[in-house]
Amino acid sequence: PPTLFQPLQIRNLTLRNRIVVSPMGMYSSSPSGNLTSFHLMHHGQFAFRGAALTIVEVTAVTPAGRSSPADAGLWSDAHTASHKRVVDFVHGLDASGGGKAKIGIQLGHAGRKASMLPIYPGRPVVRAEKADGGWPDDVCGPSAIPFRENYVVPREMSEQDIQEVVEAFGKAAGRAVAAGFDLIEVHAAHGYLLSSFLSPASNTRCDAYGGGLRNRARFLLSVLREIRRTVPSTTPLSVRISATDWMQHSPETPQFTLDDAIALALLLVDEGVDVLDVSSGGNNVEQVVPAAPSYQTYLAGQIKTALRDAGKEMVVAGVGRIADARTAEAVVGEGKADLAFVATEFLRDANLVHRWAEELGVGVEWPKQYARA
């Protein structure tokens, strides 16, 4: 079969194909941060219809780490049951192609992008004030530099603040394992907290967490060590990064570049990271992003090549406008990436896996309930 429909093993996780539902913010959690019946439906439909893995949207490891009051959380043991309900539901599905459906979770902290109202298309970007359930007095980041106008000016984090967030990631990962998730992903992209530490555009610190790349990566590496220390060795660990700030048009501006991303990838593989989910941008409002189909998979391919040249091995995921079967097959078949993370195309068509299989001439078994279709 085409590479897109070949299985892949990551530690103890067997993926039946290479098509993954990328984590997408749904702003549909309860006010306390619990997952809801929406998440049962949302993830269940994709898992049932053949996605290899579906990943729960970025889930905050502290209350102040939410991007909006409608975000999911896993900062408390009180959240675990709502996550387990979704995991058990997905695991209970007799999924397309046979075998138990798989579900992961993305853990994160919004950093200087916290305390905003949910961002829906056509809606202005508005901060969440206290009256809206927001926490504008408790927004933090590497330096006191806001993402853009309308966003809160963050408090520069102390080393004690950083250590507390490191520990919060570890505890949240432990809860994710208790809930039964098959994979844990750390959100270090799109200008969220760990991403903003990585980029010199947002990190102007002069201590152990600022300056050169290794210092700017120290926070992320500490988080990964804490998670690896907490979860079983069989648990696959993924990291989403922004492989460039897309500021090449302004070379004098401090920025995180593809060369930085390659150097970071070499650090991450040594920390026991299994999957590198390669996204881009989101940290500088003046970014210029190319709008071509699968525009980010070039970045994934460059990183994958660099890892191979260094004699290192890590599963690399490509994401971003992978909108049709032939594009997805080219991404994994030509070796740019090992997995295709697909987002909005799944929202348009939950039956995407079957449609792509048909387009590529692959026979994929339908769930027995829908087999007459």
mmCIF file of C-alpha atoms in Angstrom:
data_model
loop_
_atom_site.group_PDB
_atom_site.id
_atom_site.type_symbol
_atom_site.label_atom_id
_atom_site.label_comp_id
_atom_site.label_asym_id
_atom_site.label_seq_id
_atom_site.Cartn_x
_atom_site.Cartn_y
_atom_site.Cartn_z
ATOM 1 C CA PRO A 1 0.000 0.000 0.000
ATOM 2 C CA PRO A 2 1.030 3.651 -0.264
ATOM 3 C CA THR A 3 3.185 4.833 2.656
ATOM 4 C CA LEU A 4 0.217 6.876 3.943
ATOM 5 C CA PHE A 5 -1.617 3.633 4.729
ATOM 6 C CA GLN A 6 1.278 1.691 6.213
ATOM 7 C CA PRO A 7 1.412 1.183 10.004
ATOM 8 C CA LEU A 8 3.973 2.884 12.240
ATOM 9 C CA GLN A 9 5.235 1.821 15.667
ATOM 10 C CA ILE A 10 6.176 4.478 18.265
ATOM 11 C CA ARG A 11 7.285 2.838 21.537
ATOM 12 C CA ASN A 12 4.235 0.756 22.550
ATOM 13 C CA LEU A 13 1.844 2.659 20.249
ATOM 14 C CA THR A 14 0.909 1.102 16.910
ATOM 15 C CA LEU A 15 -0.641 3.514 14.419
ATOM 16 C CA ARG A 16 -2.632 1.772 11.691
ATOM 17 C CA ASN A 17 -1.876 4.487 9.123
ATOM 18 C CA ARG A 18 -0.012 7.814 8.984
ATOM 19 C CA ILE A 19 -3.029 10.157 9.208
ATOM 20 C CA VAL A 20 -3.362 11.993 12.533
ATOM 21 C CA VAL A 21 -6.018 14.495 13.627
ATOM 22 C CA SER A 22 -3.985 17.526 14.649
ATOM 23 C CA PRO A 23 -4.888 19.186 17.972
ATOM 24 C CA MET A 24 -7.296 22.074 17.347
ATOM 25 C CA GLY A 25 -8.607 24.564 19.904
ATOM 26 C CA MET A 26 -12.375 24.078 20.187
ATOM 27 C CA TYR A 27 -13.140 26.404 23.122
ATOM 28 C CA SER A 28 -15.798 23.946 24.276
ATOM 29 C CA SER A 29 -14.616 22.966 27.750
ATOM 30 C CA SER A 30 -16.591 23.617 30.919
ATOM 31 C CA PRO A 31 -15.830 26.806 32.912
ATOM 32 C CA SER A 32 -13.749 24.663 35.292
ATOM 33 C CA GLY A 33 -11.647 23.240 32.428
ATOM 34 C CA ASN A 34 -13.246 19.809 32.058
ATOM 35 C CA LEU A 35 -13.777 18.139 28.701
ATOM 36 C CA THR A 36 -17.448 17.910 27.691
ATOM 37 C CA SER A 37 -19.770 15.791 25.547
ATOM 38 C CA PHE A 38 -18.611 17.880 22.601
ATOM 39 C CA HIS A 39 -15.191 16.233 22.919
ATOM 40 C CA LEU A 40 -16.760 12.754 22.898
ATOM 41 C CA MET A 41 -18.410 13.554 19.585
ATOM 42 C CA HIS A 42 -15.466 15.478 18.142
ATOM 43 C CA HIS A 43 -12.792 12.854 18.763
ATOM 44 C CA GLY A 44 -15.089 9.858 18.484
ATOM 45 C CA GLN A 45 -16.098 10.648 14.904
ATOM 46 C CA PHE A 46 -12.491 10.823 13.693
ATOM 47 C CA ALA A 47 -11.329 7.746 15.579
ATOM 48 C CA PHE A 48 -14.347 5.698 14.448
ATOM 49 C CA ARG A 49 -13.805 6.672 10.827
ATOM 50 C CA GLY A 50 -10.209 5.572 10.606
ATOM 51 C CA ALA A 51 -7.747 8.240 11.789
ATOM 52 C CA ALA A 52 -4.638 6.582 13.213
ATOM 53 C CA LEU A 53 -4.654 8.959 16.172
ATOM 54 C CA THR A 54 -6.695 11.947 17.285
ATOM 55 C CA ILE A 55 -5.099 14.496 19.638
ATOM 56 C CA VAL A 56 -7.017 16.538 22.204
ATOM 57 C CA GLU A 57 -6.478 20.275 21.861
ATOM 58 C CA VAL A 58 -3.930 22.171 23.936
ATOM 59 C CA THR A 59 -4.783 21.520 27.576
ATOM 60 C CA ALA A 60 -3.506 23.917 30.216
ATOM 61 C CA VAL A 61 -1.170 22.715 32.964
ATOM 62 C CA THR A 62 -2.034 25.695 35.213
ATOM 63 C CA PRO A 63 -5.187 27.866 35.409
ATOM 64 C CA ALA A 64 -3.225 30.916 34.190
ATOM 65 C CA GLY A 65 -1.866 28.832 31.312
ATOM 66 C CA ARG A 66 -5.174 28.808 29.442
ATOM 67 C CA SER A 67 -5.451 30.959 26.345
ATOM 68 C CA SER A 68 -9.131 31.579 27.141
ATOM 69 C CA PRO A 69 -11.677 30.796 29.888
ATOM 70 C CA ALA A 70 -13.109 28.105 27.556
ATOM 71 C CA ASP A 71 -9.862 26.083 27.373
ATOM 72 C CA ALA A 72 -9.397 22.554 28.668
ATOM 73 C CA GLY A 73 -7.284 21.943 31.762
ATOM 74 C CA LEU A 74 -5.384 19.140 33.455
ATOM 75 C CA TRP A 75 -3.881 21.120 36.330
ATOM 76 C CA SER A 76 -6.006 19.319 38.920
ATOM 77 C CA ASP A 77 -6.924 15.733 39.768
ATOM 78 C CA ALA A 78 -10.525 16.951 39.439
ATOM 79 C CA HIS A 79 -10.027 17.098 35.649
ATOM 80 C CA THR A 80 -8.875 13.512 35.201
ATOM 81 C CA ALA A 81 -12.348 11.939 35.144
ATOM 82 C CA SER A 82 -13.582 14.095 32.244
ATOM 83 C CA HIS A 83 -10.493 13.204 30.220
ATOM 84 C CA LYS A 84 -10.839 9.505 31.074
ATOM 85 C CA ARG A 85 -14.457 9.618 29.889
ATOM 86 C CA VAL A 86 -13.326 10.774 26.433
ATOM 87 C CA VAL A 87 -10.384 8.344 26.317
ATOM 88 C CA ASP A 88 -12.544 5.372 27.338
ATOM 89 C CA PHE A 89 -15.165 6.338 24.753
ATOM 90 C CA VAL A 90 -12.576 6.473 21.956
ATOM 91 C CA HIS A 91 -10.866 3.278 23.097
ATOM 92 C CA GLY A 92 -14.254 1.540 23.130
ATOM 93 C CA LEU A 93 -14.854 2.173 19.442
ATOM 94 C CA ASP A 94 -14.342 -0.669 16.985
ATOM 95 C CA ALA A 95 -12.533 1.639 14.606
ATOM 96 C CA SER A 96 -12.252 1.577 10.821
ATOM 97 C CA GLY A 97 -9.495 -0.725 9.696
ATOM 98 C CA GLY A 98 -9.838 -2.802 12.854
ATOM 99 C CA GLY A 99 -8.277 -2.461 16.287
ATOM 100 C CA LYS A 100 -8.718 -0.055 19.151
ATOM 101 C CA ALA A 101 -8.854 3.623 18.255
ATOM 102 C CA LYS A 102 -6.028 5.784 19.668
ATOM 103 C CA ILE A 103 -6.112 9.193 21.327
ATOM 104 C CA GLY A 104 -3.383 11.581 22.519
ATOM 105 C CA ILE A 105 -3.350 14.907 24.335
ATOM 106 C CA GLN A 106 -1.431 18.143 23.851
ATOM 107 C CA LEU A 107 -0.292 19.820 27.082
ATOM 108 C CA GLY A 108 0.642 23.475 27.113
ATOM 109 C CA HIS A 109 0.772 26.904 28.700
ATOM 110 C CA ALA A 110 -0.361 29.945 26.725
ATOM 111 C CA GLY A 111 2.202 32.295 28.290
ATOM 112 C CA ARG A 112 1.824 35.832 26.942
ATOM 113 C CA LYS A 113 -1.136 34.697 24.800
ATOM 114 C CA ALA A 114 -3.217 33.886 27.908
ATOM 115 C CA SER A 115 -6.421 35.516 29.166
ATOM 116 C CA MET A 116 -7.993 36.170 25.761
ATOM 117 C CA LEU A 117 -11.564 35.533 24.655
ATOM 118 C CA PRO A 118 -12.000 32.503 22.363
ATOM 119 C CA ILE A 119 -10.776 33.310 18.865
ATOM 120 C CA TYR A 120 -13.411 32.477 16.256
ATOM 121 C CA PRO A 121 -13.284 33.460 12.567
ATOM 122 C CA GLY A 122 -14.501 36.989 11.990
ATOM 123 C CA ARG A 123 -14.346 37.881 15.681
ATOM 124 C CA PRO A 124 -11.972 40.611 16.854
ATOM 125 C CA VAL A 125 -9.098 39.652 19.136
ATOM 126 C CA VAL A 126 -10.169 40.729 22.619
ATOM 127 C CA ARG A 127 -8.519 40.106 25.964
ATOM 128 C CA ALA A 128 -10.546 38.386 28.683
ATOM 129 C CA GLU A 129 -10.923 40.805 31.584
ATOM 130 C CA LYS A 130 -11.829 39.682 35.099
ATOM 131 C CA ALA A 131 -15.514 40.306 34.346
ATOM 132 C CA ASP A 132 -15.204 37.818 31.463
ATOM 133 C CA GLY A 133 -13.616 35.192 33.694
ATOM 134 C CA GLY A 134 -10.113 36.210 32.597
ATOM 135 C CA TRP A 135 -6.908 36.707 34.613
ATOM 136 C CA PRO A 136 -5.141 39.737 33.090
ATOM 137 C CA ASP A 137 -3.096 40.229 36.280
ATOM 138 C CA ASP A 138 -1.620 36.723 36.057
ATOM 139 C CA VAL A 139 -0.220 36.587 32.515
ATOM 140 C CA CYS A 140 3.462 35.661 32.318
ATOM 141 C CA GLY A 141 6.207 35.231 29.737
ATOM 142 C CA PRO A 142 9.981 35.186 29.280
ATOM 143 C CA SER A 143 10.120 38.995 29.144
ATOM 144 C CA ALA A 144 7.653 41.859 29.622
ATOM 145 C CA ILE A 145 6.883 42.052 25.888
ATOM 146 C CA PRO A 146 3.244 41.661 24.761
ATOM 147 C CA PHE A 147 2.446 39.578 21.683
ATOM 148 C CA ARG A 148 0.644 42.524 20.074
ATOM 149 C CA GLU A 149 -1.754 45.342 20.924
ATOM 150 C CA ASN A 150 -4.871 44.183 22.800
ATOM 151 C CA TYR A 151 -2.823 41.447 24.473
ATOM 152 C CA VAL A 152 -1.752 41.721 28.111
ATOM 153 C CA VAL A 153 1.819 42.850 28.864
ATOM 154 C CA PRO A 154 3.162 39.708 30.555
ATOM 155 C CA ARG A 155 5.019 39.578 33.847
ATOM 156 C CA GLU A 156 8.613 38.413 33.359
ATOM 157 C CA MET A 157 8.846 34.992 34.975
ATOM 158 C CA SER A 158 11.230 34.369 37.849
ATOM 159 C CA GLU A 159 13.245 31.153 38.021
ATOM 160 C CA GLN A 160 10.817 30.051 40.748
ATOM 161 C CA ASP A 161 7.876 30.659 38.355
ATOM 162 C CA ILE A 162 9.628 28.570 35.708
ATOM 163 C CA GLN A 163 10.243 25.695 38.119
ATOM 164 C CA GLU A 164 6.582 25.717 39.173
ATOM 165 C CA VAL A 165 5.455 25.414 35.544
ATOM 166 C CA VAL A 166 7.982 22.603 34.923
ATOM 167 C CA GLU A 167 6.460 20.701 37.848
ATOM 168 C CA ALA A 168 2.935 21.468 36.594
ATOM 169 C CA PHE A 169 3.758 19.893 33.226
ATOM 170 C CA GLY A 170 5.008 16.769 34.992
ATOM 171 C CA LYS A 171 1.884 16.471 37.152
ATOM 172 C CA ALA A 172 -0.415 17.055 34.165
ATOM 173 C CA ALA A 173 1.442 14.351 32.223
ATOM 174 C CA GLY A 174 0.917 11.959 35.129
ATOM 175 C CA ARG A 175 -2.818 12.700 35.037
ATOM 176 C CA ALA A 176 -2.836 12.169 31.265
ATOM 177 C CA VAL A 177 -1.353 8.702 31.789
ATOM 178 C CA ALA A 178 -3.915 7.993 34.525
ATOM 179 C CA ALA A 179 -6.680 8.988 32.091
ATOM 180 C CA GLY A 180 -5.301 6.471 29.586
ATOM 181 C CA PHE A 181 -4.013 8.687 26.771
ATOM 182 C CA ASP A 182 -1.869 6.837 24.218
ATOM 183 C CA LEU A 183 0.535 9.736 23.531
ATOM 184 C CA ILE A 184 1.486 13.029 25.172
ATOM 185 C CA GLU A 185 2.426 16.075 23.106
ATOM 186 C CA VAL A 186 4.038 19.223 24.531
ATOM 187 C CA HIS A 187 2.987 22.477 22.862
ATOM 188 C CA ALA A 188 6.176 24.478 22.193
ATOM 189 C CA ALA A 189 4.892 26.334 19.114
ATOM 190 C CA HIS A 190 2.814 29.321 17.978
ATOM 191 C CA GLY A 191 4.057 31.828 20.536
ATOM 192 C CA TYR A 192 2.782 29.912 23.556
ATOM 193 C CA LEU A 193 4.971 29.953 26.671
ATOM 194 C CA LEU A 194 7.659 27.422 25.719
ATOM 195 C CA SER A 195 7.764 28.768 22.161
ATOM 196 C CA SER A 196 8.157 32.354 23.363
ATOM 197 C CA PHE A 197 11.185 31.282 25.423
ATOM 198 C CA LEU A 198 12.748 29.715 22.313
ATOM 199 C CA SER A 199 12.572 32.886 20.204
ATOM 200 C CA PRO A 200 14.891 35.864 20.813
ATOM 201 C CA ALA A 201 12.043 38.079 19.549
ATOM 202 C CA SER A 202 10.129 37.456 22.774
ATOM 203 C CA ASN A 203 12.946 36.308 25.079
ATOM 204 C CA THR A 204 15.394 39.087 25.959
ATOM 205 C CA ARG A 205 16.469 37.580 29.292
ATOM 206 C CA CYS A 206 20.065 37.771 30.518
ATOM 207 C CA ASP A 207 19.949 34.770 32.861
ATOM 208 C CA ALA A 208 20.239 30.995 32.334
ATOM 209 C CA TYR A 209 17.004 31.025 30.302
ATOM 210 C CA GLY A 210 18.022 33.684 27.761
ATOM 211 C CA GLY A 211 20.791 34.385 25.265
ATOM 212 C CA GLY A 212 22.005 31.441 23.166
ATOM 213 C CA LEU A 213 19.712 28.709 21.876
ATOM 214 C CA ARG A 214 20.687 26.181 24.538
ATOM 215 C CA ASN A 215 19.710 28.667 27.257
ATOM 216 C CA ARG A 216 16.473 29.582 25.473
ATOM 217 C CA ALA A 217 15.678 25.858 25.179
ATOM 218 C CA ARG A 218 16.460 25.179 28.857
ATOM 219 C CA PHE A 219 12.824 25.606 29.980
ATOM 220 C CA LEU A 220 11.502 23.199 27.320
ATOM 221 C CA LEU A 221 14.226 20.638 28.051
ATOM 222 C CA SER A 222 13.436 20.831 31.782
ATOM 223 C CA VAL A 223 9.749 20.212 31.017
ATOM 224 C CA LEU A 224 10.592 17.174 28.902
ATOM 225 C CA ARG A 225 12.878 15.712 31.579
ATOM 226 C CA GLU A 226 10.149 16.190 34.186
ATOM 227 C CA ILE A 227 7.588 14.454 31.965
ATOM 228 C CA ARG A 228 9.936 11.592 31.075
ATOM 229 C CA ARG A 229 10.663 11.188 34.806
ATOM 230 C CA THR A 230 6.932 11.032 35.558
ATOM 231 C CA VAL A 231 5.426 8.854 32.828
ATOM 232 C CA PRO A 232 6.140 5.187 31.994
ATOM 233 C CA SER A 233 9.004 4.579 29.574
ATOM 234 C CA THR A 234 6.453 3.068 27.175
ATOM 235 C CA THR A 235 4.586 6.393 26.774
ATOM 236 C CA PRO A 236 5.314 8.097 23.437
ATOM 237 C CA LEU A 237 6.263 11.770 23.769
ATOM 238 C CA SER A 238 5.750 14.359 21.032
ATOM 239 C CA VAL A 239 6.745 18.030 20.849
ATOM 240 C CA ARG A 240 5.154 20.602 18.556
ATOM 241 C CA ILE A 241 7.538 23.377 17.525
ATOM 242 C CA SER A 242 7.386 26.415 15.294
ATOM 243 C CA ALA A 243 10.322 25.769 12.960
ATOM 244 C CA THR A 244 10.615 29.435 11.968
ATOM 245 C CA ASP A 245 9.249 32.821 13.052
ATOM 246 C CA TRP A 246 8.728 33.631 9.309
ATOM 247 C CA MET A 247 10.690 36.869 9.684
ATOM 248 C CA GLN A 248 13.229 36.301 6.887
ATOM 249 C CA HIS A 249 12.051 39.555 5.264
ATOM 250 C CA SER A 250 13.472 41.433 8.261
ATOM 251 C CA PRO A 251 16.944 39.933 8.854
ATOM 252 C CA GLU A 252 17.844 42.586 11.447
ATOM 253 C CA THR A 253 14.953 41.430 13.686
ATOM 254 C CA PRO A 254 15.893 38.818 16.336
ATOM 255 C CA GLN A 255 14.135 35.615 15.291
ATOM 256 C CA PHE A 256 13.909 31.837 15.588
ATOM 257 C CA THR A 257 15.056 30.289 12.303
ATOM 258 C CA LEU A 258 15.020 26.900 10.597
ATOM 259 C CA ASP A 259 18.693 26.493 11.569
ATOM 260 C CA ASP A 260 17.643 26.990 15.204
ATOM 261 C CA ALA A 261 14.878 24.417 14.754
ATOM 262 C CA ILE A 262 17.371 21.875 13.407
ATOM 263 C CA ALA A 263 19.710 22.483 16.357
ATOM 264 C CA LEU A 264 16.725 22.177 18.724
ATOM 265 C CA ALA A 265 15.622 18.900 17.118
ATOM 266 C CA LEU A 266 19.061 17.426 17.816
ATOM 267 C CA LEU A 267 18.666 18.400 21.492
ATOM 268 C CA LEU A 268 15.136 16.989 21.690
ATOM 269 C CA VAL A 269 16.000 13.569 20.313
ATOM 270 C CA ASP A 270 18.534 13.181 23.135
ATOM 271 C CA GLU A 271 15.769 13.923 25.687
ATOM 272 C CA GLY A 272 13.702 10.925 24.656
ATOM 273 C CA VAL A 273 11.298 12.761 22.360
ATOM 274 C CA ASP A 274 9.708 10.303 19.922
ATOM 275 C CA VAL A 275 7.773 12.621 17.602
ATOM 276 C CA LEU A 276 8.631 16.111 16.358
ATOM 277 C CA ASP A 277 5.454 17.853 15.169
ATOM 278 C CA VAL A 278 6.758 20.591 12.867
ATOM 279 C CA SER A 279 4.569 23.679 12.616
ATOM 280 C CA SER A 280 5.675 27.310 12.269
ATOM 281 C CA GLY A 281 5.045 30.942 13.120
ATOM 282 C CA GLY A 282 2.678 32.468 15.641
ATOM 283 C CA ASN A 283 5.230 34.383 17.704
ATOM 284 C CA ASN A 284 5.670 37.616 15.737
ATOM 285 C CA VAL A 285 2.718 39.630 14.461
ATOM 286 C CA GLU A 286 4.833 40.854 11.519
ATOM 287 C CA GLN A 287 5.455 37.332 10.202
ATOM 288 C CA VAL A 288 5.107 36.726 6.459
ATOM 289 C CA VAL A 289 3.833 33.193 5.896
ATOM 290 C CA PRO A 290 3.788 31.583 2.437
ATOM 291 C CA ALA A 291 0.259 30.469 1.596
ATOM 292 C CA ALA A 292 1.098 27.462 -0.587
ATOM 293 C CA PRO A 293 -0.450 24.013 -0.015
ATOM 294 C CA SER A 294 1.477 21.916 2.549
ATOM 295 C CA TYR A 295 3.730 24.974 3.010
ATOM 296 C CA GLN A 296 5.241 23.717 6.272
ATOM 297 C CA THR A 297 6.226 20.236 5.148
ATOM 298 C CA TYR A 298 9.395 21.647 3.551
ATOM 299 C CA LEU A 299 10.484 22.597 7.084
ATOM 300 C CA ALA A 300 9.731 19.083 8.351
ATOM 301 C CA GLY A 301 11.744 17.614 5.479
ATOM 302 C CA GLN A 302 14.766 19.798 6.208
ATOM 303 C CA ILE A 303 14.709 18.761 9.867
ATOM 304 C CA LYS A 304 14.261 15.083 8.996
ATOM 305 C CA THR A 305 17.239 15.235 6.621
ATOM 306 C CA ALA A 306 19.403 16.943 9.266
ATOM 307 C CA LEU A 307 18.493 14.297 11.853
ATOM 308 C CA ARG A 308 19.365 11.532 9.407
ATOM 309 C CA ASP A 309 22.676 13.197 8.533
ATOM 310 C CA ALA A 310 23.501 13.351 12.258
ATOM 311 C CA GLY A 311 22.722 9.653 12.682
ATOM 312 C CA LYS A 312 19.665 10.425 14.839
ATOM 313 C CA GLU A 313 16.205 8.957 14.548
ATOM 314 C CA MET A 314 12.900 10.595 15.448
ATOM 315 C CA VAL A 315 9.432 10.407 13.920
ATOM 316 C CA VAL A 316 8.733 13.717 12.167
ATOM 317 C CA ALA A 317 5.196 14.969 11.554
ATOM 318 C CA GLY A 318 4.259 17.405 8.811
ATOM 319 C CA VAL A 319 1.312 19.745 9.346
ATOM 320 C CA GLY A 320 -0.331 22.664 7.545
ATOM 321 C CA ARG A 321 -2.703 22.684 4.563
ATOM 322 C CA ILE A 322 -2.366 18.994 3.810
ATOM 323 C CA ALA A 323 -5.702 18.994 2.020
ATOM 324 C CA ASP A 324 -5.783 16.012 -0.332
ATOM 325 C CA ALA A 325 -4.647 12.406 -0.591
ATOM 326 C CA ARG A 326 -1.886 12.937 -3.149
ATOM 327 C CA THR A 327 -0.335 15.779 -1.154
ATOM 328 C CA ALA A 328 -0.429 13.677 2.018
ATOM 329 C CA GLU A 329 1.081 10.666 0.256
ATOM 330 C CA ALA A 330 3.821 12.862 -1.225
ATOM 331 C CA VAL A 331 4.665 14.206 2.246
ATOM 332 C CA VAL A 332 5.202 10.755 3.761
ATOM 333 C CA GLY A 333 6.113 8.840 0.597
ATOM 334 C CA GLU A 334 8.932 11.224 -0.350
ATOM 335 C CA GLY A 335 10.308 11.158 3.187
ATOM 336 C CA LYS A 336 9.592 14.779 4.174
ATOM 337 C CA ALA A 337 7.734 13.429 7.195
ATOM 338 C CA ASP A 338 6.590 10.145 8.718
ATOM 339 C CA LEU A 339 3.124 11.357 9.741
ATOM 340 C CA ALA A 340 0.597 13.745 8.210
ATOM 341 C CA PHE A 341 -1.094 15.859 10.892
ATOM 342 C CA VAL A 342 -4.372 17.103 9.396
ATOM 343 C CA ALA A 343 -6.600 19.767 10.957
ATOM 344 C CA THR A 344 -9.249 21.775 9.088
ATOM 345 C CA GLU A 345 -9.688 19.176 6.351
ATOM 346 C CA PHE A 346 -11.007 16.791 9.026
ATOM 347 C CA LEU A 347 -13.495 19.470 10.111
ATOM 348 C CA ARG A 348 -14.754 19.643 6.530
ATOM 349 C CA ASP A 349 -14.949 15.860 6.169
ATOM 350 C CA ALA A 350 -14.773 13.451 9.100
ATOM 351 C CA ASN A 351 -14.698 10.632 6.529
ATOM 352 C CA LEU A 352 -11.395 11.895 5.127
ATOM 353 C CA VAL A 353 -9.442 8.671 5.740
ATOM 354 C CA HIS A 354 -11.877 6.598 3.659
ATOM 355 C CA ARG A 355 -12.002 9.225 0.914
ATOM 356 C CA TRP A 356 -8.207 9.389 0.715
ATOM 357 C CA ALA A 357 -7.970 5.584 0.729
ATOM 358 C CA GLU A 358 -10.373 5.449 -2.205
ATOM 359 C CA GLU A 359 -8.420 8.118 -4.095
ATOM 360 C CA LEU A 360 -5.189 6.148 -3.608
ATOM 361 C CA GLY A 361 -6.775 2.792 -4.442
ATOM 362 C CA VAL A 362 -6.427 1.357 -0.939
ATOM 363 C CA GLY A 363 -9.038 -0.946 0.551
ATOM 364 C CA VAL A 364 -9.825 0.169 4.110
ATOM 365 C CA GLU A 365 -12.391 -1.776 6.095
ATOM 366 C CA TRP A 366 -15.418 0.276 7.141
ATOM 367 C CA PRO A 367 -16.889 -0.014 10.637
ATOM 368 C CA LYS A 368 -19.452 -2.826 10.453
ATOM 369 C CA GLN A 369 -22.264 -0.445 11.373
ATOM 370 C CA TYR A 370 -21.519 1.663 8.274
ATOM 371 C CA ALA A 371 -20.333 -1.101 5.928
ATOM 372 C CA ARG A 372 -23.462 -0.906 3.739
ATOM 373 C CA ALA A 373 -22.283 2.556 2.600
#
